[in-house]
Every structure is written in C-alpha cells, then in structure tokens.
Short mmCIF file of C-alpha atoms and ligand atoms in Angstrom, two decimals:
data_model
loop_
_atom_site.label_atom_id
_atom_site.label_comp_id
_atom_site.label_asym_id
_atom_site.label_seq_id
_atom_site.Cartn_x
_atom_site.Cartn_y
_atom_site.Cartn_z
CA UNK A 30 47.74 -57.17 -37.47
CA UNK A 31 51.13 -55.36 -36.69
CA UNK A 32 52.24 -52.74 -34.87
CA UNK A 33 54.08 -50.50 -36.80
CA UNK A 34 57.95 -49.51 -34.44
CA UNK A 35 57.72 -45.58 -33.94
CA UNK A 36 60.80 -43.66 -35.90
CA UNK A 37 62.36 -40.64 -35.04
CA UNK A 38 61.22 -38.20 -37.53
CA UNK A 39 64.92 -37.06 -39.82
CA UNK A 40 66.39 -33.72 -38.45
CA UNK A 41 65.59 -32.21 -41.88
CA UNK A 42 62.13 -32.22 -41.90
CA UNK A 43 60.23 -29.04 -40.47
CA UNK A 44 58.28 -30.82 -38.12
CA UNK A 45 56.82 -28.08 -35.94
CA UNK A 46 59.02 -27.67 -32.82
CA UNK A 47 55.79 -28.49 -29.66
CA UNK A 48 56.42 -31.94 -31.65
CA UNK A 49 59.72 -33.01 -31.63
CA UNK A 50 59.83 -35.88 -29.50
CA UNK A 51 55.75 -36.93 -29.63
CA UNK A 52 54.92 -40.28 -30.76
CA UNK A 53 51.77 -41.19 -32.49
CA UNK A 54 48.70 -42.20 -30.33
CA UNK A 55 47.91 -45.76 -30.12
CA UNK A 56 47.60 -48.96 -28.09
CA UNK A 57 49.31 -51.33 -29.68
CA UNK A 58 48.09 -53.87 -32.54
CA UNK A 59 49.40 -57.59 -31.74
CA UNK A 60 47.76 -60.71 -33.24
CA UNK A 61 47.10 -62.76 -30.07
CA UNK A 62 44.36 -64.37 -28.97
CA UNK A 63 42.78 -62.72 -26.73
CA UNK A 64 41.89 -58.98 -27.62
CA UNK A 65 41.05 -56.95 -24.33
CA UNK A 66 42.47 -54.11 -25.05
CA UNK A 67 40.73 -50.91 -27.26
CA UNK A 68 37.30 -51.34 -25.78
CA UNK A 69 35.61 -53.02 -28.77
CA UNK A 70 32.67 -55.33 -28.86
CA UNK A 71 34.36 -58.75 -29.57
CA UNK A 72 31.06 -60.26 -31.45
CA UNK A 73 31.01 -59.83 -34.87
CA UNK A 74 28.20 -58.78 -36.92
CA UNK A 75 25.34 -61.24 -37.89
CA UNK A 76 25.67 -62.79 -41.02
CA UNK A 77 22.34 -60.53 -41.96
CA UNK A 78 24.07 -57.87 -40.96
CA UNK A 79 27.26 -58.28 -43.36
CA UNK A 80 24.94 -58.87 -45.73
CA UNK A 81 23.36 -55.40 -45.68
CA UNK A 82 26.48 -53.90 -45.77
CA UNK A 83 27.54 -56.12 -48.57
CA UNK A 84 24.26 -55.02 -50.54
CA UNK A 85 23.98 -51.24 -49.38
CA UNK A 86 27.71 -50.91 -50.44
CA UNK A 87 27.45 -52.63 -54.03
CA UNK A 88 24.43 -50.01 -54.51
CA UNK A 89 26.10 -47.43 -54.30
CA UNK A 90 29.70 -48.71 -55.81
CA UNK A 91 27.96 -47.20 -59.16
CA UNK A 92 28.09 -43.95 -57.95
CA UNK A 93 31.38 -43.75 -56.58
CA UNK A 94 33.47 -41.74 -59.48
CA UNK A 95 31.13 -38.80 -57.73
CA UNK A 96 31.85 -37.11 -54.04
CA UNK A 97 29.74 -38.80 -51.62
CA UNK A 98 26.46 -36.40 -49.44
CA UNK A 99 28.84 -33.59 -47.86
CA UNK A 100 26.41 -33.21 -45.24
CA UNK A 101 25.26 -36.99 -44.97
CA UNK A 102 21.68 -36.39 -44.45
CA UNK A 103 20.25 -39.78 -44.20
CA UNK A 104 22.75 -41.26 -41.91
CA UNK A 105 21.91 -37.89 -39.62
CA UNK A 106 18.07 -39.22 -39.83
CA UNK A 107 19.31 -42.85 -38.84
CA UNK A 108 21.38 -41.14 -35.85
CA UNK A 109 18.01 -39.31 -34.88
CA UNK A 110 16.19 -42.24 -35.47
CA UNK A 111 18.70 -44.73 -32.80
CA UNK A 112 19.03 -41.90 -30.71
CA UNK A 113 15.10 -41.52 -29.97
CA UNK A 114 14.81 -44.93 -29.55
CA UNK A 115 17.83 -45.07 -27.07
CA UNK A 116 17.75 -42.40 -25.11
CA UNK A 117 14.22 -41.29 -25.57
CA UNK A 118 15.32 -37.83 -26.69
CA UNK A 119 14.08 -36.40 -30.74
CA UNK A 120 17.05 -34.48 -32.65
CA UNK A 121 16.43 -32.47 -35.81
CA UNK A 122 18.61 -33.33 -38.66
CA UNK A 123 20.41 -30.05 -38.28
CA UNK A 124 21.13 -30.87 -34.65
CA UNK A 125 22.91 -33.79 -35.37
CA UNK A 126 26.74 -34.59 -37.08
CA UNK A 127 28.97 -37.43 -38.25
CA UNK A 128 32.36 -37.99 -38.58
CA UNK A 129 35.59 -40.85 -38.66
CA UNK A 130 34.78 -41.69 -35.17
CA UNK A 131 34.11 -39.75 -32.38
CA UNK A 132 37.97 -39.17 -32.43
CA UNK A 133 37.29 -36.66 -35.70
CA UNK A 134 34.25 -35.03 -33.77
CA UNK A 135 36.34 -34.23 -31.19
CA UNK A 136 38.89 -32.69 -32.80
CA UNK A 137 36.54 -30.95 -34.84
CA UNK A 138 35.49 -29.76 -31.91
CA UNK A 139 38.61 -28.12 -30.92
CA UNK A 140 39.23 -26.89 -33.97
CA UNK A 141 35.75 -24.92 -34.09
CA UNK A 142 35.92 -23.56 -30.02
CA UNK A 143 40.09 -24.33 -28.98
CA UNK A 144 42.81 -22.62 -30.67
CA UNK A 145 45.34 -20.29 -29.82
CA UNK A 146 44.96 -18.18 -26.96
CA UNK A 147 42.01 -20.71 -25.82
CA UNK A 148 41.76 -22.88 -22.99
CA UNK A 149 40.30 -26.60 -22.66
CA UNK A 150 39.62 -28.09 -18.95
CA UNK A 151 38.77 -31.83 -17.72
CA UNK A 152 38.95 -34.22 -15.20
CA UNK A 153 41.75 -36.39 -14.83
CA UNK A 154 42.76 -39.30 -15.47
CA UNK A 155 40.78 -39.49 -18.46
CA UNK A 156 40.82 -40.61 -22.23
CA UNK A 157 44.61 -40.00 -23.28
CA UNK A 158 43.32 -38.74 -27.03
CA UNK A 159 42.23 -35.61 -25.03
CA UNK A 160 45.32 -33.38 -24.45
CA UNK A 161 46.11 -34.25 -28.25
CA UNK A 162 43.66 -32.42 -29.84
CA UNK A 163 44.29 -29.90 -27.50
CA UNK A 164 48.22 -30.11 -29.51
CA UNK A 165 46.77 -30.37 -32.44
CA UNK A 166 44.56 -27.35 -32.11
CA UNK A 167 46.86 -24.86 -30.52
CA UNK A 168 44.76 -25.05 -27.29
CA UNK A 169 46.23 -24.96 -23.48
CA UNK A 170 45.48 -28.04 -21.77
CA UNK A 171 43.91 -27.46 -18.10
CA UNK A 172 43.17 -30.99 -16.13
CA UNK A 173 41.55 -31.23 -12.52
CA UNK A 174 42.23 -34.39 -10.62
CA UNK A 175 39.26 -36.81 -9.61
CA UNK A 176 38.59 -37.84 -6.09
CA UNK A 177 40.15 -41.05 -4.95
CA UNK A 178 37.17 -42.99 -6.15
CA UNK A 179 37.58 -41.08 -9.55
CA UNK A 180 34.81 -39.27 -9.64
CA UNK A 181 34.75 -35.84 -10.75
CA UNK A 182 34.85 -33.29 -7.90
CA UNK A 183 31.96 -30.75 -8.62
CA UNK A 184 33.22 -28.29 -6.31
CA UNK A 185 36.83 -28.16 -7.76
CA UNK A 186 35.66 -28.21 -11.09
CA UNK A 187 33.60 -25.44 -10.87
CA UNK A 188 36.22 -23.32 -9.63
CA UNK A 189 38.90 -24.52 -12.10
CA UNK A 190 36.03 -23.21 -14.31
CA UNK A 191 35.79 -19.97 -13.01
CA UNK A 192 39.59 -19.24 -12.89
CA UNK A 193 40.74 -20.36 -16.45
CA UNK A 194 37.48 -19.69 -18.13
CA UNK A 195 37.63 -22.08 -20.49
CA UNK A 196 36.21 -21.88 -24.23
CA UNK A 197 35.81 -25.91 -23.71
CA UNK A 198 34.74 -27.93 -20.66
CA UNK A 199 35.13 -31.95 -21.51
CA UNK A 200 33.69 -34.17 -19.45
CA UNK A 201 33.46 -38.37 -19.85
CA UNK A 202 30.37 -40.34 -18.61
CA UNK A 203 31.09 -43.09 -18.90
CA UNK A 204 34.84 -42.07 -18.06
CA UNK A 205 37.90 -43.96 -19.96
CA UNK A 206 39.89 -45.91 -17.99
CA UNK A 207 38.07 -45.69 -14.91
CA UNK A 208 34.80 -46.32 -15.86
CA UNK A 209 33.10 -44.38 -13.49
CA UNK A 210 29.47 -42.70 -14.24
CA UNK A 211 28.55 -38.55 -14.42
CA UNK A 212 25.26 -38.08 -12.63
CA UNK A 213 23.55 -35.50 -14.63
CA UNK A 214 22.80 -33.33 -11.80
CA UNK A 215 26.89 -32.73 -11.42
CA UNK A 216 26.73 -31.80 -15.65
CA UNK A 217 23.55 -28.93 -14.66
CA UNK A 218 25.87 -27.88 -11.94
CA UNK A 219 29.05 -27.50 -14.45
CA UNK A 220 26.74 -25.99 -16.76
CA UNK A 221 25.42 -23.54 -14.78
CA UNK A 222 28.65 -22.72 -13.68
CA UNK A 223 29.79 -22.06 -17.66
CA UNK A 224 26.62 -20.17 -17.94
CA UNK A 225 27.89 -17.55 -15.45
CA UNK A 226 31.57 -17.60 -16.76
CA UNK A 227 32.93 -15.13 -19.86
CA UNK A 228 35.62 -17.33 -22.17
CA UNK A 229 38.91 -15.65 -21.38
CA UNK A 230 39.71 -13.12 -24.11
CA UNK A 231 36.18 -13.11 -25.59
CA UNK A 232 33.31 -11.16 -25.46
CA UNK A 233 31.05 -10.74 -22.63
CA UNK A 234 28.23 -13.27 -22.62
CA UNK A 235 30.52 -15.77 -24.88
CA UNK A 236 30.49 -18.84 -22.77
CA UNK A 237 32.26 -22.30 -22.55
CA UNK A 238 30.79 -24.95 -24.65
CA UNK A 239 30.69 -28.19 -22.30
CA UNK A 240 31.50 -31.93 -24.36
CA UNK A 241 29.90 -34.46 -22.86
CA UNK A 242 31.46 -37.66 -24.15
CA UNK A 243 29.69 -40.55 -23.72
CA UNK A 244 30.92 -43.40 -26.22
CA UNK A 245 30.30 -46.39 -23.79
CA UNK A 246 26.70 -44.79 -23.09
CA UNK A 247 24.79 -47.92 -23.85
CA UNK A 248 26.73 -49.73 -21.31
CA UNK A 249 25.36 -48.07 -18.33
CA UNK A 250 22.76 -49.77 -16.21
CA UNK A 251 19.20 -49.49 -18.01
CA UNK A 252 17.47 -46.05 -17.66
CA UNK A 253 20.50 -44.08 -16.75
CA UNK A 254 19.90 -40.78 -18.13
CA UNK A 255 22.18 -39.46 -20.87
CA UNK A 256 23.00 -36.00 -21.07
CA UNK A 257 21.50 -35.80 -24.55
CA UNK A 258 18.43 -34.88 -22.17
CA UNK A 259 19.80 -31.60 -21.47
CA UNK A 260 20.28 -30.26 -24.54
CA UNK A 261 17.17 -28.30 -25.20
CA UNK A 262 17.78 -25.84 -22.16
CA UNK A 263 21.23 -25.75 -22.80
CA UNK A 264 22.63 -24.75 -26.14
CA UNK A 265 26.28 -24.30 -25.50
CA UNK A 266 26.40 -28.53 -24.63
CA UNK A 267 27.56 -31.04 -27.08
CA UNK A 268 27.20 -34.82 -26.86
CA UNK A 269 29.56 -36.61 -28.54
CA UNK A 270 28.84 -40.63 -29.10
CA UNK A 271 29.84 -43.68 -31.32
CA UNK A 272 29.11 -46.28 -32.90
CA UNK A 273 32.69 -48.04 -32.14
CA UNK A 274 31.68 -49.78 -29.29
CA UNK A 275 28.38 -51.13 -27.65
CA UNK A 276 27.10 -51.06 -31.18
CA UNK A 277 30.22 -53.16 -32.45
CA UNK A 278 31.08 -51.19 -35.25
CA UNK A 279 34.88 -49.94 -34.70
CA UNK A 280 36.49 -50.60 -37.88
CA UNK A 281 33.96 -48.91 -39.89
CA UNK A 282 34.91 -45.11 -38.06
CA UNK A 283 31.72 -43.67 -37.34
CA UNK A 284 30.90 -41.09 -34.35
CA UNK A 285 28.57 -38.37 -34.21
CA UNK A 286 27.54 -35.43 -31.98
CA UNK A 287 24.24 -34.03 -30.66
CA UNK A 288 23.96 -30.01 -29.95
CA UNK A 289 22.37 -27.20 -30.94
CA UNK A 290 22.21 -26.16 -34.70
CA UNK A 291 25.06 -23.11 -33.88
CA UNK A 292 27.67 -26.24 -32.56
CA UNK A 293 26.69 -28.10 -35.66
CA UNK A 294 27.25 -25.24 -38.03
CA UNK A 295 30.06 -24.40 -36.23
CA UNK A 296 31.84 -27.49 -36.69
CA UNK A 297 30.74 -27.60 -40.21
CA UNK A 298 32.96 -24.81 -40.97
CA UNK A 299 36.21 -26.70 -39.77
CA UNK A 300 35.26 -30.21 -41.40
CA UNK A 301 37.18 -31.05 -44.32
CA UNK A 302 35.03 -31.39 -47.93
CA UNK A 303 33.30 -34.66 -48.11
CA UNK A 304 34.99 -35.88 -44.96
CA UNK A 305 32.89 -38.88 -44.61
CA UNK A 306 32.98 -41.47 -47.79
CA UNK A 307 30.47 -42.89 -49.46
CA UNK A 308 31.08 -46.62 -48.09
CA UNK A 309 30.77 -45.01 -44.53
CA UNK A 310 27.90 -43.94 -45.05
CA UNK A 311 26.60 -47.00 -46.56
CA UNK A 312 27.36 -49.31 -44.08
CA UNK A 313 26.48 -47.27 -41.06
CA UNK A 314 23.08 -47.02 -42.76
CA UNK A 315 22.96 -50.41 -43.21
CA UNK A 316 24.32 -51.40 -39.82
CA UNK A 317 21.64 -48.98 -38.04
CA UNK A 318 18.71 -51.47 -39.86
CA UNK A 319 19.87 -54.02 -37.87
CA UNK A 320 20.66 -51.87 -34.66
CA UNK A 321 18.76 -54.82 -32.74
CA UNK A 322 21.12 -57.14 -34.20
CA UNK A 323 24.15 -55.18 -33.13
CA UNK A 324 23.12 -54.10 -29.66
CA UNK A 325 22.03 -57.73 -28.88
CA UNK A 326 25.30 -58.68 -26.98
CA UNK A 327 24.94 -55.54 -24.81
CA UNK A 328 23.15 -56.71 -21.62
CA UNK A 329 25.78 -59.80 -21.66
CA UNK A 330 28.65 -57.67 -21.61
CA UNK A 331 27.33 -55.65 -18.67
CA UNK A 332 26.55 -59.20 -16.81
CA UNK A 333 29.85 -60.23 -18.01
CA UNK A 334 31.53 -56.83 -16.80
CA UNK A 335 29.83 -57.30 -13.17
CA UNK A 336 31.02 -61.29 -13.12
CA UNK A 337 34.45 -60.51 -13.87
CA UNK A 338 34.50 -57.22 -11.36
CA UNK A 339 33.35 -59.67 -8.66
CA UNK A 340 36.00 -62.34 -9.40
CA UNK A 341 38.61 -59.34 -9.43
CA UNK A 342 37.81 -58.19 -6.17
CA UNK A 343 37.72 -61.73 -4.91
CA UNK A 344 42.12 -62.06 -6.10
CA UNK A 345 44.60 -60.62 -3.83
CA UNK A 346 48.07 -59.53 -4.98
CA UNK A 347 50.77 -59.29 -2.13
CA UNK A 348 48.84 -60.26 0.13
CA UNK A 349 45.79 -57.93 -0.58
CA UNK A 350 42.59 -57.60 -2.27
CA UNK A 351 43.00 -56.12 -5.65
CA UNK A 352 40.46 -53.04 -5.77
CA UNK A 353 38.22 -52.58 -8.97
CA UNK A 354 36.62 -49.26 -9.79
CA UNK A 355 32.91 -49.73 -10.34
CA UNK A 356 32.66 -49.52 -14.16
CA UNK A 357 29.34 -48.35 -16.22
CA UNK A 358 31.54 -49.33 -19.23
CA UNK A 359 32.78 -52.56 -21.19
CA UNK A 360 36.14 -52.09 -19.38
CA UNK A 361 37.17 -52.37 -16.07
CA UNK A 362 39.69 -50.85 -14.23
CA UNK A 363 41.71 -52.91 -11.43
CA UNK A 364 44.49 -53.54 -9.10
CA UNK A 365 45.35 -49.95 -7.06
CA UNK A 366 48.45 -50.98 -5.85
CA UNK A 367 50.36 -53.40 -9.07
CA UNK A 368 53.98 -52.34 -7.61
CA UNK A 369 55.22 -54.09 -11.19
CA UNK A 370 51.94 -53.86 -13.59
CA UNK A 371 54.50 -53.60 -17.23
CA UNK A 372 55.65 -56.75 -15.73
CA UNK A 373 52.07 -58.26 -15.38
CA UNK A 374 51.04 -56.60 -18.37
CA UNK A 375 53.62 -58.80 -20.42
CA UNK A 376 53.19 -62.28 -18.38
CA UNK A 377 49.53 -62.06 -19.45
CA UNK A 378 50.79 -61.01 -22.96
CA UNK A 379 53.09 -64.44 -22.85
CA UNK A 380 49.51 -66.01 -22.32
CA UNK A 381 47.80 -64.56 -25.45
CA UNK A 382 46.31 -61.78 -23.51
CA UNK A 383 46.16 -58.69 -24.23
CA UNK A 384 45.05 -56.06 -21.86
CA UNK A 385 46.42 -52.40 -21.42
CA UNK A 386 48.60 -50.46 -19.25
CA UNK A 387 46.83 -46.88 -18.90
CA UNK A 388 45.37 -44.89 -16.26
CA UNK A 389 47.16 -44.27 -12.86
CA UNK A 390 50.27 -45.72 -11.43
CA UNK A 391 49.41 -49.21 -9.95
CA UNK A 392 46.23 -49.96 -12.14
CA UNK A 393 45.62 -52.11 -15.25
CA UNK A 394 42.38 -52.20 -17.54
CA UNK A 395 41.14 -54.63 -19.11
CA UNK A 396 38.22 -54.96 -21.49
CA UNK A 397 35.26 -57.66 -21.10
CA UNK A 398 35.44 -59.91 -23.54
CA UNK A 399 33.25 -62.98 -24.67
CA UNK A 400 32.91 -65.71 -21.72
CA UNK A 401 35.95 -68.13 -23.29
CA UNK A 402 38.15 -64.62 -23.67
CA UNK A 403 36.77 -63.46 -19.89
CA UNK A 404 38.04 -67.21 -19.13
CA UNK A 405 41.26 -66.98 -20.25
CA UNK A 406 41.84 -64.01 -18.81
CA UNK A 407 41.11 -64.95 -15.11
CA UNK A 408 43.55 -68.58 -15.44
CA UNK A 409 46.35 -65.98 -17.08
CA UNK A 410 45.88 -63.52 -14.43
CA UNK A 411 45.73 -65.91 -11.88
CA UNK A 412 49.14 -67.55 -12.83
CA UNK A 413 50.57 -63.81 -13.70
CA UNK A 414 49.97 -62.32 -10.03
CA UNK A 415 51.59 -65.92 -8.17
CA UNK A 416 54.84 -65.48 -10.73
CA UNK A 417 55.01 -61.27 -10.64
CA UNK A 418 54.10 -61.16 -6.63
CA UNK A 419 57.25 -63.42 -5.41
CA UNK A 420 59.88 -61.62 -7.83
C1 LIG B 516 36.14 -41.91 -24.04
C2 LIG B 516 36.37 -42.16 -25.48
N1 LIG B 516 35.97 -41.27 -26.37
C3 LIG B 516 36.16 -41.44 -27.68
C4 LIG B 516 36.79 -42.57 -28.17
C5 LIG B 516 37.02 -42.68 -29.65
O1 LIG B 516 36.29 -43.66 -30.23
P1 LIG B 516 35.98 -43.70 -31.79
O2 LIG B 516 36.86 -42.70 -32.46
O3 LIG B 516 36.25 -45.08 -32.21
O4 LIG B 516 34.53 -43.30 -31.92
C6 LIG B 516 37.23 -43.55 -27.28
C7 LIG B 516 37.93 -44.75 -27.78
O5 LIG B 516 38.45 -45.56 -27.09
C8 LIG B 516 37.02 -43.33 -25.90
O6 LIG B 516 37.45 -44.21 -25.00
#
C-alpha cells in the first residue's frame, strides 16, 4: 500500500473554479501493522468463502467480452434475501439498488434529488464524504450541530428543516466518527416534519427525501431497530447500507439502498450504463452464500468495542479521564480534550499504529481491531499519552 502525495493541479487545466484548492478525499494508505483506521472488518474471509468467489468469478469469466446485468437483478434478490433475515423487513426487487459502495449510492443520490438551486441538511460532525457530494452535485451544504453528547437535536433539526426546506435530509445511525445511535422515534419525528415541508423552489406537495445511512447497522446492540422498518409508511425515505464493513467486504465496493420503487427509478436515471461489473456482482453473490461466514466476527467486535471503551475511559491524559463517546459502531471515538492529538496521532504511528485524526478538535478515533491489534493499541497509546502529556 502507498499513499499517493496530493499535486497541485497545472494552472492550464480548466479545472472548474469551486475546486481550485480541494484535495481528493481519503485517509491515508500506509503499510503498518496495525490497521485501525477506515472502519473495516480486519478478519479475512474463510477459506470457503474465497473459494466461492474464486468459482462464481471463473463462471462467469466466459461471459465477460459482454456488458454485465445493468440492473443486477440477482444480487438485488440476495440484498432482499440478507436484508429479511437481518432486519426482519421483505423488499421487492424493484425496491432495492446496488452500487461501488455506498459512497456511489450516495452520490447517486444527490445527483437524482441535489443539484443546483437545491439544498442538503445534516447533523454535524458527521461522515466527511458528505459535503462532497454535495460539491460534486451542485448542491448547498446546510449542517446543524449535535448536542454535546453528539446526538442529533430533534428540535433544532426540525426547524433547520423548516427554514431551508431541503430537497435532502441525511441522517447517520450509526453516526461516523462519533458513533452514536438514531432512535427511530427521532427519524418519524424528522419525517413528519419533511412531510409538512414544500422543497424550496418546487412544487407544492414535493417534499424532502430523508437518507438514512446506516453502514455500521449490524454493529448495534441485537434487536435495535433499523429504519428499513419505516419504509412502507414513508415513501420519500431511503436507506442506504453496505457491505464494506460488519460484513467484511470493503475491497470488493458494494453498497446498496432500500426505498420506494420512485427513489429507485429515480436514481436509475442518474447511474451510469452498466455501473456495476460483472466480477462485482459475482463475488457479492458469492459472498452473500456465506453471509454466516462473514458476519461471524460481528458479536466479537462489539465485545471487543465495549472492552476497549472501558479500558479508554479507565486512561487519563493531563491529569484527566479521557472521555469516550458510547459507540453502536466498530469505531470508537475518544479523548475530548487531546490539546496535541496530530502529535499523538504520529507517536502511535511510530508504533505501527494507525488510527485517524477526524471528528472534533481534541478527539481521535480509532477502529476495533482483532484482540493482538486492540493489544497493541492500548501498550502504544499508553506510552504515546506519558511522552505527548509532559511536552
Ligand atoms: C457513514 C458512512 N457511510 C458510508 C461509507 C462508505 O462506505 P462504502 O462506500 O465502503 O460502502 C462510510 C465509510 O467509511 C461511512 O463511514
């Protein structure tokens, strides 16, 4: 792995002017050993599992001087399928989409309901991709800060909904880089609240579509509703998921969405042709035949989340307890008041240990690992916060 230094792009190219200066999106790619940094599963797949892939793939490696299924109908059907089984909730083909991640989703997203003139409204902090397909798409940005505990503030949000009127409401459950759960009765109260409100410069009774993006869903505590739940009474919501993380399949790029047939259709008009290749497809079918194989390190990452939250809470740093926000993810977020954190950030990167420096001032989030990474991670910080503290 490398990371690739950013270059100023030459003064003769056209680059559109809102970009001069931007730098692409990315946290960066080092080869150390310890990776706790992009929210990943670190198990790899079952041998039985690779072996799926290996044979689904050289099936269809016959086939592949023709364009792959445009509209990828039996990966949709293994999506219903997983998504029944998880969350207890049936989809209809048509109600369901795939993409390159739930990155591509998004944006298709924003390319089907943002745009000029258009408005998109969260919660901050958040996921950082968010105000870039916002860019991307032409669409103004609108953000509302969370509460000191970093949960969304219903009230606030409601009227930040009511005064920009917003084509798009995106909301994160559970959020990136805090962590922190949505209860679904605070997405019916946003929802209701876009039900009543007219998207500024559209027609009367054209109302926001709410995102609810919930890629670390399977790492909430066991029976914690998902807001796939709410989509029959409500057809302007969209859940966006992925199969990048609890299901520990990030470098293959697959995401998909859950809505009403009019989102689907709507975002089929903005997809590119054949967006998602044939080996995609393959190997998310064949990774979805062994979903039991690639969930099975879930519930250990969720003990292994609440071990290391406890031993984080237990270190002090200048003389105080370092706070952790209470995570329903695979990453926590900790420390409140790092004074230095680039400079802890790179004494744990001295160490092999890669973590990342995101969310607000004074916090650093780290990623639960297996036990040996988790392990390394607490002697490195340990060491880290002695050396950084009496600077
Ligand atoms: C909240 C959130 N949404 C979406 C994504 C995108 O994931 P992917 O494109 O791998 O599905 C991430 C990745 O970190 C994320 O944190």
């Amino acid at each position: 792995m490398s990371d690739s230094s950013s270059n100023a792009i030459p003064q003769y190219l056209p680059l559109r002017n809102d970009l001069a200066g931007e730098e692409p999106y990315g946290a960066p790619q080092l080869d150390v050993p310890v990776c706790l940094n992009v929210n990943e599963n670190p198990y790899e797949p079952a041998p039985e599992v690779v072996e799926a892939i290996a044979r689904r793939v050289r099936e269809i490696a016959t086939g592949l001087n023709r364009y792959p299924d445009r509209e990828h109908i039996e990966l949709r059907k293994a999506f219903a399928a997983y998504l029944e089984r998880e969350a207890g909730v049936h989809f209809e083909v048509e109600q369901l989409w795939g993409a390159n991640g739930s990155n591509e989703i998004m944006l298709q997203l924003f390319q089907a309901f943002g745009g000029p003139g258009r408005s998109a409204l969260s919660c901050d902090p958040s996921y950082s991709m968010y105000p870039e397909y916002a860019r991307d798409t032409f669409t103004q940005w609108h953000t509302i800060p969370r509460d000191d505990d970093f949960t969304v503030n219903v009230e606030r949000t409601a009227q930040a909904i009511r005064e920009v009127k917003p084509s798009m409401v995106v909301l994160t459950s559970p959020n990136n880089p805090t962590g922190t759960p949505l209860p679904l009765e605070d997405i019916e109260a946003l929802l209701e609240v876009c039900n009543e409100v007219d998207v500024e410069g559209a027609l009367t009774g054209v109302h926001p579509v709410m995102i609810v993006d919930e890629a670390y869903a399977e790492f909430r505590d066991p029976g914690t509703p998902s807001a796939l739940s709410l989509i029959e009474r409500h057809p302007n919501l969209a859940v966006s998921r992925t199969m990048s993380k609890a299901f520990a399949f990030a470098g293959a790029r697959v995401g998909y969405l859950a809505a009403s047939k009019g989102i689907i259709d709507a975002v089929r008009i903005v997809r590119l042709p054949y967006h998602l290749s044939a080996l995609t497809q393959a190997a998310a079918l064949a990774a979805f035949e062994h979903t039991d194989e690639q969930l099975s390190q879930v519930d250990h990452l969720r003990d292994l989340r609440e071990h290391s939250a406890r031993w984080l809470a237990k270190q002090t740093y200048k003389g105080k307890p370092l706070q952790v926000a209470p995570s329903q993810s695979n990453f926590i977020l900790f420390g409140g008041h790092f004074d230095k954190r680039e400079r802890i950030f790179d004494e744990l990167l001295k160490r092999g240990v890669l973590i990342r420096v995101v969310g607000p001032q004074g916090w650093l989030r780290v990623c639960v690992g297996t036990d040996a990474e988790m392990e390394q991670f607490h002697k490195a910080l340990t060491e880290v916060l002695r050396i950084v503290e009496a600077e």
